[in-house]
JSON list of C-alpha atoms in Angstrom, two decimals:
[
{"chain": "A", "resi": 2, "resn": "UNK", "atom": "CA", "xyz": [-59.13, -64.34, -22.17]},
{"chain": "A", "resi": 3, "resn": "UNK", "atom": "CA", "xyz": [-62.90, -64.55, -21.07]},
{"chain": "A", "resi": 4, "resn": "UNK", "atom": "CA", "xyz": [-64.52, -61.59, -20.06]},
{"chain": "A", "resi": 5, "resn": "UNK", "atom": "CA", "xyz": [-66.12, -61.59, -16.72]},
{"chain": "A", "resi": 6, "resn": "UNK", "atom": "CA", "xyz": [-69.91, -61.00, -17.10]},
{"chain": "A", "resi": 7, "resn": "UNK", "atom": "CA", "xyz": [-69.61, -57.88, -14.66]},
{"chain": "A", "resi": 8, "resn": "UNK", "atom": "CA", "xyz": [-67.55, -56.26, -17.82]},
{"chain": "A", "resi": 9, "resn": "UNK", "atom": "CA", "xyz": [-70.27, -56.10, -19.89]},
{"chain": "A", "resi": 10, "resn": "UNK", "atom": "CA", "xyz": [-73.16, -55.72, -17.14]},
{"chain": "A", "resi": 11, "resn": "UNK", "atom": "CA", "xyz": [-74.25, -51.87, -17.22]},
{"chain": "A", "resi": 12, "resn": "UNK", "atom": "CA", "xyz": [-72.95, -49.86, -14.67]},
{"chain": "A", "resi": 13, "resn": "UNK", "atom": "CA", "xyz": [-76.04, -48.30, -14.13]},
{"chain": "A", "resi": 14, "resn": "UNK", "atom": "CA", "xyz": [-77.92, -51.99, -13.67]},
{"chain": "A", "resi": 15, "resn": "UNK", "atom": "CA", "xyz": [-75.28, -52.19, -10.09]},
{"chain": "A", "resi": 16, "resn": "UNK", "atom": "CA", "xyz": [-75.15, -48.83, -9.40]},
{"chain": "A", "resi": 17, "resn": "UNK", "atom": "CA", "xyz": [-78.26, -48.56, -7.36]},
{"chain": "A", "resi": 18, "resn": "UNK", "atom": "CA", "xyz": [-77.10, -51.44, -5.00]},
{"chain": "A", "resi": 19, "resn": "UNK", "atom": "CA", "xyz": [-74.15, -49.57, -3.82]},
{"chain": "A", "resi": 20, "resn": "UNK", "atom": "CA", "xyz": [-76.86, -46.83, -3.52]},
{"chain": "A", "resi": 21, "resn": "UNK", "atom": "CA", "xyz": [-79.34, -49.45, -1.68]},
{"chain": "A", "resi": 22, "resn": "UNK", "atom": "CA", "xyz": [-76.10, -50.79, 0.44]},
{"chain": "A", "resi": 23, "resn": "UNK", "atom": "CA", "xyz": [-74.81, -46.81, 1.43]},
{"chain": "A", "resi": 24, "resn": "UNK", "atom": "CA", "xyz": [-78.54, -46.08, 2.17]},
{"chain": "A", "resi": 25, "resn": "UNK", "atom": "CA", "xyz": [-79.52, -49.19, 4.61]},
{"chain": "A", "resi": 26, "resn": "UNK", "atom": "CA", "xyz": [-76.45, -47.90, 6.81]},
{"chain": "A", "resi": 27, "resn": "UNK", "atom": "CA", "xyz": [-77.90, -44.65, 7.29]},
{"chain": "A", "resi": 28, "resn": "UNK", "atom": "CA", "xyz": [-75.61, -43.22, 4.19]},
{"chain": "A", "resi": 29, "resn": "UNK", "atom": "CA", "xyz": [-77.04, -41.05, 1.05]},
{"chain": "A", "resi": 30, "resn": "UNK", "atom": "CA", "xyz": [-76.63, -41.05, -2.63]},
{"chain": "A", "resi": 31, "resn": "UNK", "atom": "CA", "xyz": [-74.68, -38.35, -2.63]},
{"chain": "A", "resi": 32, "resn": "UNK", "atom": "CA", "xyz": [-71.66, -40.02, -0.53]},
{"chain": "A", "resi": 33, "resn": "UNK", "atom": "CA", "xyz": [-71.31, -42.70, -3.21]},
{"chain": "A", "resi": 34, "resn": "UNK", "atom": "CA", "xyz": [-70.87, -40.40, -5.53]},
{"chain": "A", "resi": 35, "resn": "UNK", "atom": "CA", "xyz": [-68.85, -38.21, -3.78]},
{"chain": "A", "resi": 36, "resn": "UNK", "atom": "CA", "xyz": [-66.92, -42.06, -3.73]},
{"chain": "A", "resi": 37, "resn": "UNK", "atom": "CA", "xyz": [-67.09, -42.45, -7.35]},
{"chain": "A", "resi": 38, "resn": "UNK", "atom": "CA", "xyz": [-65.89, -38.85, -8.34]},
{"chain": "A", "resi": 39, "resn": "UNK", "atom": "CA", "xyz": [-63.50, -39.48, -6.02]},
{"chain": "A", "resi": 40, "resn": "UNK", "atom": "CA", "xyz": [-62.17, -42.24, -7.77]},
{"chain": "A", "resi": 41, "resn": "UNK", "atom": "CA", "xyz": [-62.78, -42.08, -11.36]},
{"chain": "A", "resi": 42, "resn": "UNK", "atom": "CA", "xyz": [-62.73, -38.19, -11.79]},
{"chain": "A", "resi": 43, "resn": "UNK", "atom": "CA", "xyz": [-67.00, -38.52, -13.17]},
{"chain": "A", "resi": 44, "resn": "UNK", "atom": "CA", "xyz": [-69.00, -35.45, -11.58]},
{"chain": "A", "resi": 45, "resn": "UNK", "atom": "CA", "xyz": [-72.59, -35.50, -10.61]},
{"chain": "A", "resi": 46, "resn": "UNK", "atom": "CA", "xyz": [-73.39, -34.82, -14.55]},
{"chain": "A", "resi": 47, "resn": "UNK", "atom": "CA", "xyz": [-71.04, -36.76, -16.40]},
{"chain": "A", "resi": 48, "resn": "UNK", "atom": "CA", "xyz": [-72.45, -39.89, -14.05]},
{"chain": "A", "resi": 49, "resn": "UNK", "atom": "CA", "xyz": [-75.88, -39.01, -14.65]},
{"chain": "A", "resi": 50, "resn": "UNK", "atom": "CA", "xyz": [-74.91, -39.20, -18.15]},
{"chain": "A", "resi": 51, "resn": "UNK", "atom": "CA", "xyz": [-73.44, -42.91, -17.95]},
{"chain": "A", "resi": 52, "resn": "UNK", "atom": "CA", "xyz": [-76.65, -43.81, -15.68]},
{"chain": "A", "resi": 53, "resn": "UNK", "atom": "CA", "xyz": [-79.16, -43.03, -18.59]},
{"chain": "A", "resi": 54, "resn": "UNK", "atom": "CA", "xyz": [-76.84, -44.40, -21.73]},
{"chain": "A", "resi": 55, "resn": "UNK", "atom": "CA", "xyz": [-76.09, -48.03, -20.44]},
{"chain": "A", "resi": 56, "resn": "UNK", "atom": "CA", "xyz": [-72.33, -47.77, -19.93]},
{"chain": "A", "resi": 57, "resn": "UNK", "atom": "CA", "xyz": [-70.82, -51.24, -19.08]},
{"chain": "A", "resi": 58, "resn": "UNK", "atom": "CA", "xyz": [-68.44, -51.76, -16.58]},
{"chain": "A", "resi": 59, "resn": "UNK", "atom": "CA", "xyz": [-65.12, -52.26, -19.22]},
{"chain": "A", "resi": 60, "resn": "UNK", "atom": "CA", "xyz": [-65.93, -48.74, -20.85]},
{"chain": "A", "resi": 61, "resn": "UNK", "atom": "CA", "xyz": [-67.04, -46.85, -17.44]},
{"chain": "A", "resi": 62, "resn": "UNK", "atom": "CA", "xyz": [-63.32, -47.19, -16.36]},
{"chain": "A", "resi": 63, "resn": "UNK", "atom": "CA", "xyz": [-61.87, -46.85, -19.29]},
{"chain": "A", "resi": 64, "resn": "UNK", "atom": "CA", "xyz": [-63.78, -43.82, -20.05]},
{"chain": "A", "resi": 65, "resn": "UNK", "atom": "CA", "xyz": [-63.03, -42.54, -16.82]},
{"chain": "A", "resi": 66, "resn": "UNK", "atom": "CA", "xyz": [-61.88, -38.88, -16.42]},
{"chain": "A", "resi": 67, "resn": "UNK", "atom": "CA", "xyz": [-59.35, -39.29, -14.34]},
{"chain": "A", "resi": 68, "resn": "UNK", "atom": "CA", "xyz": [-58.54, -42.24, -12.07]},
{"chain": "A", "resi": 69, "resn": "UNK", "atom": "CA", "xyz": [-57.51, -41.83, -8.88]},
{"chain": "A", "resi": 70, "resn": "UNK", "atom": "CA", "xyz": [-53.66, -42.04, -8.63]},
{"chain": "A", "resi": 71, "resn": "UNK", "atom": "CA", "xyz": [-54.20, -43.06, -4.92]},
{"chain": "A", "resi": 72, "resn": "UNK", "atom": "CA", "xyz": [-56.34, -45.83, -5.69]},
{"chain": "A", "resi": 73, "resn": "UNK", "atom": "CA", "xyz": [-53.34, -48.58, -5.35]},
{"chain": "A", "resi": 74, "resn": "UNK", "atom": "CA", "xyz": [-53.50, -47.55, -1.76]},
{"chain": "A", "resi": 75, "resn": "UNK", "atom": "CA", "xyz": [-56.99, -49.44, -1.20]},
{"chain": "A", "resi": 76, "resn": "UNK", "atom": "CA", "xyz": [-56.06, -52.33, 0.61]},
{"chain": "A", "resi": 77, "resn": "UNK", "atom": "CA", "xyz": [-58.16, -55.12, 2.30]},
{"chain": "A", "resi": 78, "resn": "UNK", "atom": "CA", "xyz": [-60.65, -58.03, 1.35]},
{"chain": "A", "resi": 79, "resn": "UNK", "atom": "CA", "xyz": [-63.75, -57.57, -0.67]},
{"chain": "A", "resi": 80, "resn": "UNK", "atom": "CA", "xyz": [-65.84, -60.78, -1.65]},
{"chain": "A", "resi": 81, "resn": "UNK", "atom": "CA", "xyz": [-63.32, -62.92, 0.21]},
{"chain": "A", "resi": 82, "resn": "UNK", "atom": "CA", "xyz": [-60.47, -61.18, -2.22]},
{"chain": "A", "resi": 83, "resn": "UNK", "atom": "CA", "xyz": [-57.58, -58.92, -0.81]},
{"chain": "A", "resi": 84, "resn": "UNK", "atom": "CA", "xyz": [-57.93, -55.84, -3.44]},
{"chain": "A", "resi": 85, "resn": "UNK", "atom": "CA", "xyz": [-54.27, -55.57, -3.70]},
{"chain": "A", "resi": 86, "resn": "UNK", "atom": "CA", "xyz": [-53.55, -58.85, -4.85]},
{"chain": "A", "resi": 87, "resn": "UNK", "atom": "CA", "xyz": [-55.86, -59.26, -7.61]},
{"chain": "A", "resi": 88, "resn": "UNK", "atom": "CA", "xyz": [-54.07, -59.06, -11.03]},
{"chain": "A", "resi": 89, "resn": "UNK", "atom": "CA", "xyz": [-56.31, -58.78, -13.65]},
{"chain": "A", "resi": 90, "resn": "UNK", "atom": "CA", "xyz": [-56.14, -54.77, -13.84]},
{"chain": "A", "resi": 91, "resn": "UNK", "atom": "CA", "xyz": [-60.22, -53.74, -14.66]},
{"chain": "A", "resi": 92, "resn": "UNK", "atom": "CA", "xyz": [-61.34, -56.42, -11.98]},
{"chain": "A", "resi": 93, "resn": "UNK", "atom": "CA", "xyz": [-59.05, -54.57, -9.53]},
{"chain": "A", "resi": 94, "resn": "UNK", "atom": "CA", "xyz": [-61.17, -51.38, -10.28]},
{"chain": "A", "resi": 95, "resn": "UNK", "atom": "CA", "xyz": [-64.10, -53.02, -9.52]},
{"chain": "A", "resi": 96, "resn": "UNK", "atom": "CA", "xyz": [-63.03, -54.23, -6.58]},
{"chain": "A", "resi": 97, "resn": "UNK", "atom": "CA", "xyz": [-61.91, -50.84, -5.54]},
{"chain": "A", "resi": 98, "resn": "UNK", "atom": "CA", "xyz": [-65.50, -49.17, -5.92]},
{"chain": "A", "resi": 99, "resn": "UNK", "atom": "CA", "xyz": [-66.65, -52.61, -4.31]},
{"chain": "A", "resi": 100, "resn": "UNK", "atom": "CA", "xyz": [-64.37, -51.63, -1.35]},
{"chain": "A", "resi": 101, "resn": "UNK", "atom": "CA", "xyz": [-65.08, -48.05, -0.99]},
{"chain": "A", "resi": 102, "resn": "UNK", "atom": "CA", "xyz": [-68.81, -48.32, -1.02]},
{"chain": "A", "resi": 103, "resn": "UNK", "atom": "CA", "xyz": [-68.47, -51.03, 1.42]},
{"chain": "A", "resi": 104, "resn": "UNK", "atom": "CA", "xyz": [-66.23, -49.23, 4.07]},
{"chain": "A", "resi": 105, "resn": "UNK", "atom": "CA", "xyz": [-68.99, -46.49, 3.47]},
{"chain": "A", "resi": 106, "resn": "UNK", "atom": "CA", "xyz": [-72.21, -49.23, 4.28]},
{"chain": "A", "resi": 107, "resn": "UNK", "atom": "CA", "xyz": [-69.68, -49.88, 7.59]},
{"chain": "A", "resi": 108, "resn": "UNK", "atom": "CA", "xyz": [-69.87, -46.40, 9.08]},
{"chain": "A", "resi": 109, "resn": "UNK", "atom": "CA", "xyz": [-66.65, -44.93, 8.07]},
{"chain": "A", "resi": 110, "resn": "UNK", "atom": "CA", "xyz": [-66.61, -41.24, 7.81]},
{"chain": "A", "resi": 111, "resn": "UNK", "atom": "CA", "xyz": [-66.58, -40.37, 4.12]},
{"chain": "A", "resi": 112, "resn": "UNK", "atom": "CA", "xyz": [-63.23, -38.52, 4.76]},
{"chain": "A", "resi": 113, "resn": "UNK", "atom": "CA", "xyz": [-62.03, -41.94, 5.89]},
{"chain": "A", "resi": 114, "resn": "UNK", "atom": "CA", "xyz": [-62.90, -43.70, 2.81]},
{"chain": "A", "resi": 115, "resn": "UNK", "atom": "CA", "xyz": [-61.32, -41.74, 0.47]},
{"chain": "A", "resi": 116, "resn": "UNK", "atom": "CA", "xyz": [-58.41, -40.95, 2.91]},
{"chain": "A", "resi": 117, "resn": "UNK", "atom": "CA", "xyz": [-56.08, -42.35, 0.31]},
{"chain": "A", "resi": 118, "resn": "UNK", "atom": "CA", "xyz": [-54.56, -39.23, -1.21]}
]
């Protein structure tokens, strides 16, 4: 199987466009983490920590503290792509963040976004 490129690209390379996308909407830095701790379990220093060391995408999930069990709940289309229908299982977890952050950039209520629990 070929790897998609964003497997390898480091998280920390995309991370500040989710920031840049959040922040454009009148959003901060800190709800995008509060997104990502609330989906992959990383606190404000364990992300720092995969900021500065180059994590790629593959081993930021699978390295992931602990993944939201609620996380199959995320439904809806992201990059013309219904989240819940793609198979390939680390895409899916991109797609999720991709999702999240983008409700966020909409003008959700944080509490909204991660209302999956």
């Amino acid at each position: 199987m070929k790897k998609h490129r964003i497997y390898t690209m480091s998280f920390g390379a995309v991370y500040p466009h989710y920031v840049t996308k959040a922040e454009k909407k009148g959003r901060t830095k800190e709800d995008v983490d509060r997104i990502i701790e609330w989906l992959t379990g990383y606190d404000t220093a364990a992300l720092e920590r995969v900021l500065d060391d180059g994590t790629d995408f593959e081993t930021f999930f699978a390295e992931a503290p602990k993944m939201n069990p609620a996380r199959d709940q995320i439904k809806g289309v992201i990059c013309g792509v219904r989240v819940e229908e793609i198979e390939e299982p680390l895409m899916r977890e991109v797609r999720y963040l991709d999702k999240l952050v983008d409700e966020l950039a909409r003008g959700k209520a944080l509490e909204k976004v991660i209302r999956y629990t």
